Amino acid sequence: MSRYPAPEIQDLPDDIRAKVLEVQEKAGFVPHVFLALARRPAEWRAFFAYHDALMTPETVGRESGLTKGEREMIVTTTSAANHCLYCVVAHGAILRIYEKKPLVADQVAINHRKADISARQKAMLDFAMKVCLKSHEVEDADFAVLHAHGFNDEDIWDIAAITAFFGLSNRMASFSNMMPNPEFYVMGRVPKEKK
Amino acid sequence: MSRYPAPEIQDLPDDIRAKVLEVQEKAGFVPHVFLALARRPAEWRAFFAYHDALMTPETVGRESGLTKGEREMIVTTTSAANHCLYCVVAHGAILRIYEKKPLVADQVAINHRKADISARQKAMLDFAMKVCLKSHEVEDADFAVLHAHGFNDEDIWDIAAITAFFGLSNRMASFSNMMPNPEFYVMGRVPKEKK
Amino acid sequence: MSRYPAPEIQDLPDDIRAKVLEVQEKAGFVPHVFLALARRPAEWRAFFAYHDALMTPETVGRESGLTKGEREMIVTTTSAANHCLYCVVAHGAILRIYEKKPLVADQVAINHRKADISARQKAMLDFAMKVCLKSHEVEDADFAVLHAHGFNDEDIWDIAAITAFFGLSNRMASFSNMMPNPEFYVMGRVPKEKK
Amino acid sequence: MSRYPAPEIQDLPDDIRAKVLEVQEKAGFVPHVFLALARRPAEWRAFFAYHDALMTPETVGRESGLTKGEREMIVTTTSAANHCLYCVVAHGAILRIYEKKPLVADQVAINHRKADISARQKAMLDFAMKVCLKSHEVEDADFAVLHAHGFNDEDIWDIAAITAFFGLSNRMASFSNMMPNPEFYVMGRVPKEKK
Amino acid sequence: MSRYPAPEIQDLPDDIRAKVLEVQEKAGFVPHVFLALARRPAEWRAFFAYHDALMTPETVGRESGLTKGEREMIVTTTSAANHCLYCVVAHGAILRIYEKKPLVADQVAINHRKADISARQKAMLDFAMKVCLKSHEVEDADFAVLHAHGFNDEDIWDIAAITAFFGLSNRMASFSNMMPNPEFYVMGRVPKEKK
Amino acid sequence: MSRYPAPEIQDLPDDIRAKVLEVQEKAGFVPHVFLALARRPAEWRAFFAYHDALMTPETVGRESGLTKGEREMIVTTTSAANHCLYCVVAHGAILRIYEKKPLVADQVAINHRKADISARQKAMLDFAMKVCLKSHEVEDADFAVLHAHGFNDEDIWDIAAITAFFGLSNRMASFSNMMPNPEFYVMGRVPKEKK
């Protein structure tokens, strides 16, 4: 699952084990990142606290001008620029589900300019890619472009912060050879059968 | 101080204000990052929890095979590769103080290959730069080089995680135009006078 | 389907229409490339003659030391390096089917170094990437590495020629905004039900 | 002449030998590419069919909005970007002859921005270089620039397709170490003496 | 001090020794470059003649539209792009002194876009960086931008020539491992005490 | 001839005019660089003093372990990497003449790895390219490779200094749009007729 051995669920600290079991209950499996990082509990806690503050802002009492799908779009696109297998596959799956668009994850991962998304979303991803690849060149003109597409400064903080956080995640996953769970590859690709 | 207005100290949540005042007491001033990120308390808490887990491992009950100075060396070197003004200046200052070497921060920021550091430290920085710039190419051979210099796998995790975390920090500082406090530029450059 | 209007099937020259109908019969749909390029019949004929000479060598009386799956692996990997949406999606589908490995296409597209393939196949893809990105630096040492993995000079010609041909294909698809058929995205991801 | 042994003329299939002799008759020598690729007749036939469809469109019943010289200008410029010795030397020669400008080939190969060509031709080469180096970034704005210089969509297809085809040719020549015939280096550099 | 042994002062040719002693008298120490290059007197003389013609134009009877501080700003910024330890440290010191701004050298070396300098100076540095990194792409539009900021063609020559000359200097210093004198690191960082 | 007007020969300072007339006498024409730089006499004198110290070391009482042809090979190869039209064309001509090899200049300019030169010369050019493109990465191992090919440290200084000096020259020529004299393009390409 990765270069570093992951702890067993039963050996985890209580708070971490609780979260892991909750995710397992919800998803049907435990995404590897939850176990792979758990070998260092303090880092695990900070990682997921940061993740939740950005990706589920409602859990910290904040609203975001980005949709859940847009947030995953940023993750998938910039993780592909960083060639991070784990994040592209795992977040691509979540993106497909949130957007109910089975093709969009592959599109943004390969070339977001060709994706079947709005012009506003392309501008969002252009900015995310700039933060990902050459953040030191971000300038007022970049903000102006995003404002013209209806993003406010808090939305722009969200785009940048999600890109920055997953840049961290990408490097941790790639350096440690974290492999995505097989389940992610196919999630959201075929419509669920109605019962 | 940055593109986004920072909150006033008196308006901060109690836990954050306490930490800010503690830092101010110790350093004599409040490093801008403590206020700049505080406009989003949940992200602030995650950021500093992560920071402390990596940079002061003893506070989370962990020992690190890297010295305090080596950790700052990694920050300064990779932040320079990301052209992050805030982190190079602030962590360069801390690096000079920890290492008691007034020249080392400028050396690693400009070209770590020419710095007056050990061969082991150069190998450490070579790996940090690889994680910083092309983490997807990390391979077994990189681990072997580090093992040969006496780093074990936990040390290597430290190098990678510090690089990854400050890659996040670099992007946040650059995108938001966070400026380093003037105090940092000169800290550790001249020997303190004895009393 | 692309920036340039595609001809209708009934308007195609006989030989091209016959091939298109044959493919439609076999695949259940007409891959867009067959129609998109048909607006220029002479180029269409050369393109598919070249394609078949490399990808189905048995049709021109030649055997290849590469398996069908390995040939598609080269296409998928190098097309991802060129950010070609059409070729990654279409040939990724064929790769999954030939290799009977539902995960392999996403793996090689994102980072072939992490893919679940043999060391021999990784060496093959390393060389393909070199031909794709900096062919002028190919040197004797590259041949030696491949020889050590059991590839002979004809196999190496195959790797290079497939890379070169799909570099052409990638540029045509990207410049003309050719979009992959939706069918490709999910092909080979879930095992076919037995009847 | 190249890393792979070339067949003797007398051993070639009839159609290929006929073409080779025709070229030899016309040029006074056999350009190496005709023999180097002939070791795989099916690929040879596809290669030259593609070449002729793009470079001598009148032979397939098509007219092009690009002049013969402009087509060679594209080949020379993009082959230099790919550092392909064979194609820069061979097509630089043809470019000099078609354009009757002894200096133009060296100029576009070294820096097309400084070449003694029209603004329209510089725009054509800017686009060719974009297709050559980052085709995934081609966008509507690129078409608009070319339209403003009088190129229509068929001309733009020509520019892209010639670039794409010679990208294939460059990679084949470089990987196989195909060397240009000495005759090419000096062709078109000095005015032919009148008889 | 460098990979190549430097001559002793007393062994220098008279003209070189005179200049070295003059610099020593003025600065309080001999900057390493004066000795490191002196092992080849003819190159030493050409180097410093060129240096003075650009950096102290009044000594050759010329006025420059750039201030002394601006000239050092160009050196510090482009030397950082070339990762030249010697030139960033030595000329950063002179820049701080001329501009009486203790922070500016670190700012332009790390990211000139964030430096506390005028818009005119940022445009000057943008152009210097273009000459440093991709001089072949300099075009009329670059001159127009500089003209709009009040630079004339002689000023632009100055910017380009200083960049070009220190590009030479950077390469000589880096290849030969020339180390900056320790004195430079702290010069201009703290206000001189009044007597 | 360039973006900046060049002075007339009769208006030049005596020493510069004398050198210009000497060159004209010898070459049959005045290479543009001699006039283009003469608008600033002090820079002209430093430039040609530096040039002669490196390219005709015998004029400053020094011997070089590099042949005249090898020195021009370095100039042509690195100037091509910098896309400098003037220097590739002018020094390519001189290279052909010195080496009596009409093909070598085009070969090293397009891809020195494929040039018909010795292994020792390829190692020399590999090092020159490293100094040209990433001088900050030069390390002991580079010296060891050159030593193994018989170069001593003075020869290595020559390779680096020639590369560095022509990096200056390339930037001056490109930024100022200096165009090579037409005579250079064909010099040394055809054997001189015997009388």
PDB file of C-alpha atoms in Angstrom, chain A residues 3-4 36-37 39-40 42-43 46-47 49-50 53-54 60 62 82-83 127 131-132 135-136 138-140 143 153-154 156-158 160-161 164-165 168 170-172 174-176, chain B residues 3-4 36-37 39-40 42-43 46-47 49-50 53-54 60 62 82-83 127 131-132 135-136 138-140 143 153-154 156-158 160-161 164-165 168 170-172 174-176:
ATOM      1  CA  ARG A   3       6.744   2.183   1.235  1.00  0.00           C
ATOM      2  CA  TYR A   4       6.098   2.755   4.946  1.00  0.00           C
ATOM      3  CA  ALA A  36      -0.759   5.517   5.721  1.00  0.00           C
ATOM      4  CA  LEU A  37      -0.494   8.802   7.601  1.00  0.00           C
ATOM      5  CA  ARG A  39       1.747   6.091  11.784  1.00  0.00           C
ATOM      6  CA  ARG A  40       2.349   9.630  12.960  1.00  0.00           C
ATOM      7  CA  ALA A  42       0.026  14.299  15.307  1.00  0.00           C
ATOM      8  CA  GLU A  43       0.608  14.761  11.596  1.00  0.00           C
ATOM      9  CA  ALA A  46      -3.236  18.199  11.475  1.00  0.00           C
ATOM     10  CA  PHE A  47      -3.599  16.820   7.963  1.00  0.00           C
ATOM     11  CA  ALA A  49      -8.079  19.069  10.267  1.00  0.00           C
ATOM     12  CA  TYR A  50      -6.606  21.088   7.410  1.00  0.00           C
ATOM     13  CA  ALA A  53     -11.300  23.112   6.987  1.00  0.00           C
ATOM     14  CA  LEU A  54     -10.862  23.457   3.232  1.00  0.00           C
ATOM     15  CA  VAL A  60     -15.863  24.572  10.620  1.00  0.00           C
ATOM     16  CA  ARG A  62     -17.747  28.517   7.029  1.00  0.00           C
ATOM     17  CA  ASN A  82       2.188  16.932  -9.828  1.00  0.00           C
ATOM     18  CA  HIS A  83       1.819  13.408 -11.270  1.00  0.00           C
ATOM     19  CA  PHE A 127      -5.344  30.054 -11.456  1.00  0.00           C
ATOM     20  CA  VAL A 131      -0.470  28.566  -7.766  1.00  0.00           C
ATOM     21  CA  CYS A 132       0.625  24.948  -8.216  1.00  0.00           C
ATOM     22  CA  SER A 135       3.011  30.749  -7.236  1.00  0.00           C
ATOM     23  CA  HIS A 136       5.666  33.449  -7.071  1.00  0.00           C
ATOM     24  CA  VAL A 138       0.771  35.431  -9.002  1.00  0.00           C
ATOM     25  CA  GLU A 139      -0.090  39.095  -9.477  1.00  0.00           C
ATOM     26  CA  ASP A 140      -2.983  41.545  -9.378  1.00  0.00           C
ATOM     27  CA  PHE A 143      -7.144  38.389  -9.243  1.00  0.00           C
ATOM     28  CA  ASP A 153     -11.305  37.189  -2.596  1.00  0.00           C
ATOM     29  CA  GLU A 154     -12.512  34.453  -0.228  1.00  0.00           C
ATOM     30  CA  ILE A 156      -9.688  32.910  -4.457  1.00  0.00           C
ATOM     31  CA  TRP A 157      -8.220  32.053  -1.049  1.00  0.00           C
ATOM     32  CA  ASP A 158     -10.103  28.754  -1.295  1.00  0.00           C
ATOM     33  CA  ALA A 160      -5.145  28.788  -3.606  1.00  0.00           C
ATOM     34  CA  ALA A 161      -5.388  27.018  -0.265  1.00  0.00           C
ATOM     35  CA  ALA A 164      -1.435  24.418  -1.697  1.00  0.00           C
ATOM     36  CA  PHE A 165      -2.778  21.771   0.665  1.00  0.00           C
ATOM     37  CA  LEU A 168       1.538  18.854   0.288  1.00  0.00           C
ATOM     38  CA  ASN A 170       0.787  14.969  -3.507  1.00  0.00           C
ATOM     39  CA  ARG A 171       4.361  15.119  -2.263  1.00  0.00           C
ATOM     40  CA  MET A 172       3.604  12.892   0.741  1.00  0.00           C
ATOM     41  CA  SER A 174       4.439  10.256  -4.155  1.00  0.00           C
ATOM     42  CA  PHE A 175       7.518  10.151  -1.944  1.00  0.00           C
ATOM     43  CA  SER A 176       6.050   7.346   0.187  1.00  0.00           C
TER      44      SER A 176
ATOM     45  CA  ARG B   3      -3.153  41.297   0.241  1.00  0.00           C
ATOM     46  CA  TYR B   4      -5.742  40.062   2.754  1.00  0.00           C
ATOM     47  CA  ALA B  36      -2.168  36.635   8.296  1.00  0.00           C
ATOM     48  CA  LEU B  37      -3.555  33.111   8.591  1.00  0.00           C
ATOM     49  CA  ARG B  39      -8.481  35.275   9.590  1.00  0.00           C
ATOM     50  CA  ARG B  40      -9.490  31.645   9.165  1.00  0.00           C
ATOM     51  CA  ALA B  42      -9.637  26.477  11.594  1.00  0.00           C
ATOM     52  CA  GLU B  43      -6.939  26.684   8.955  1.00  0.00           C
ATOM     53  CA  ALA B  46      -4.321  23.009  11.432  1.00  0.00           C
ATOM     54  CA  PHE B  47      -1.378  24.904   9.973  1.00  0.00           C
ATOM     55  CA  ALA B  49      -0.463  21.929  14.535  1.00  0.00           C
ATOM     56  CA  TYR B  50       1.180  20.551  11.415  1.00  0.00           C
ATOM     57  CA  ALA B  53       4.416  18.236  14.645  1.00  0.00           C
ATOM     58  CA  LEU B  54       7.242  18.554  12.111  1.00  0.00           C
ATOM     59  CA  VAL B  60       4.244  15.789  20.138  1.00  0.00           C
ATOM     60  CA  ARG B  62       8.593  12.367  19.002  1.00  0.00           C
ATOM     61  CA  ASN B  82       9.700  28.245  -4.712  1.00  0.00           C
ATOM     62  CA  HIS B  83      10.782  31.930  -4.637  1.00  0.00           C
ATOM     63  CA  PHE B 127      16.526  14.993  -1.690  1.00  0.00           C
ATOM     64  CA  VAL B 131      10.582  16.256  -3.329  1.00  0.00           C
ATOM     65  CA  CYS B 132       9.997  19.969  -3.873  1.00  0.00           C
ATOM     66  CA  SER B 135       8.326  14.328  -6.216  1.00  0.00           C
ATOM     67  CA  HIS B 136       6.890  11.856  -8.733  1.00  0.00           C
ATOM     68  CA  VAL B 138      11.454   9.818  -6.177  1.00  0.00           C
ATOM     69  CA  GLU B 139      12.662   6.234  -6.334  1.00  0.00           C
ATOM     70  CA  ASP B 140      14.465   3.558  -4.341  1.00  0.00           C
ATOM     71  CA  PHE B 143      16.500   6.264  -0.357  1.00  0.00           C
ATOM     72  CA  ASP B 153      13.409   5.994   6.959  1.00  0.00           C
ATOM     73  CA  GLU B 154      11.951   8.180   9.703  1.00  0.00           C
ATOM     74  CA  ILE B 156      13.595  10.647   5.299  1.00  0.00           C
ATOM     75  CA  TRP B 157       9.926  11.050   6.165  1.00  0.00           C
ATOM     76  CA  ASP B 158      10.925  14.170   8.092  1.00  0.00           C
ATOM     77  CA  ALA B 160       9.925  14.948   2.759  1.00  0.00           C
ATOM     78  CA  ALA B 161       7.206  16.115   5.126  1.00  0.00           C
ATOM     79  CA  ALA B 164       5.850  19.233   1.550  1.00  0.00           C
ATOM     80  CA  PHE B 165       4.493  21.332   4.406  1.00  0.00           C
ATOM     81  CA  LEU B 168       2.035  24.623   1.175  1.00  0.00           C
ATOM     82  CA  ASN B 170       5.228  29.005   0.298  1.00  0.00           C
ATOM     83  CA  ARG B 171       2.157  28.978  -1.924  1.00  0.00           C
ATOM     84  CA  MET B 172      -0.034  30.587   0.733  1.00  0.00           C
ATOM     85  CA  SER B 174       3.234  34.058  -2.243  1.00  0.00           C
ATOM     86  CA  PHE B 175      -0.345  34.073  -3.480  1.00  0.00           C
ATOM     87  CA  SER B 176      -1.461  36.344  -0.627  1.00  0.00           C
TER      88      SER B 176
END
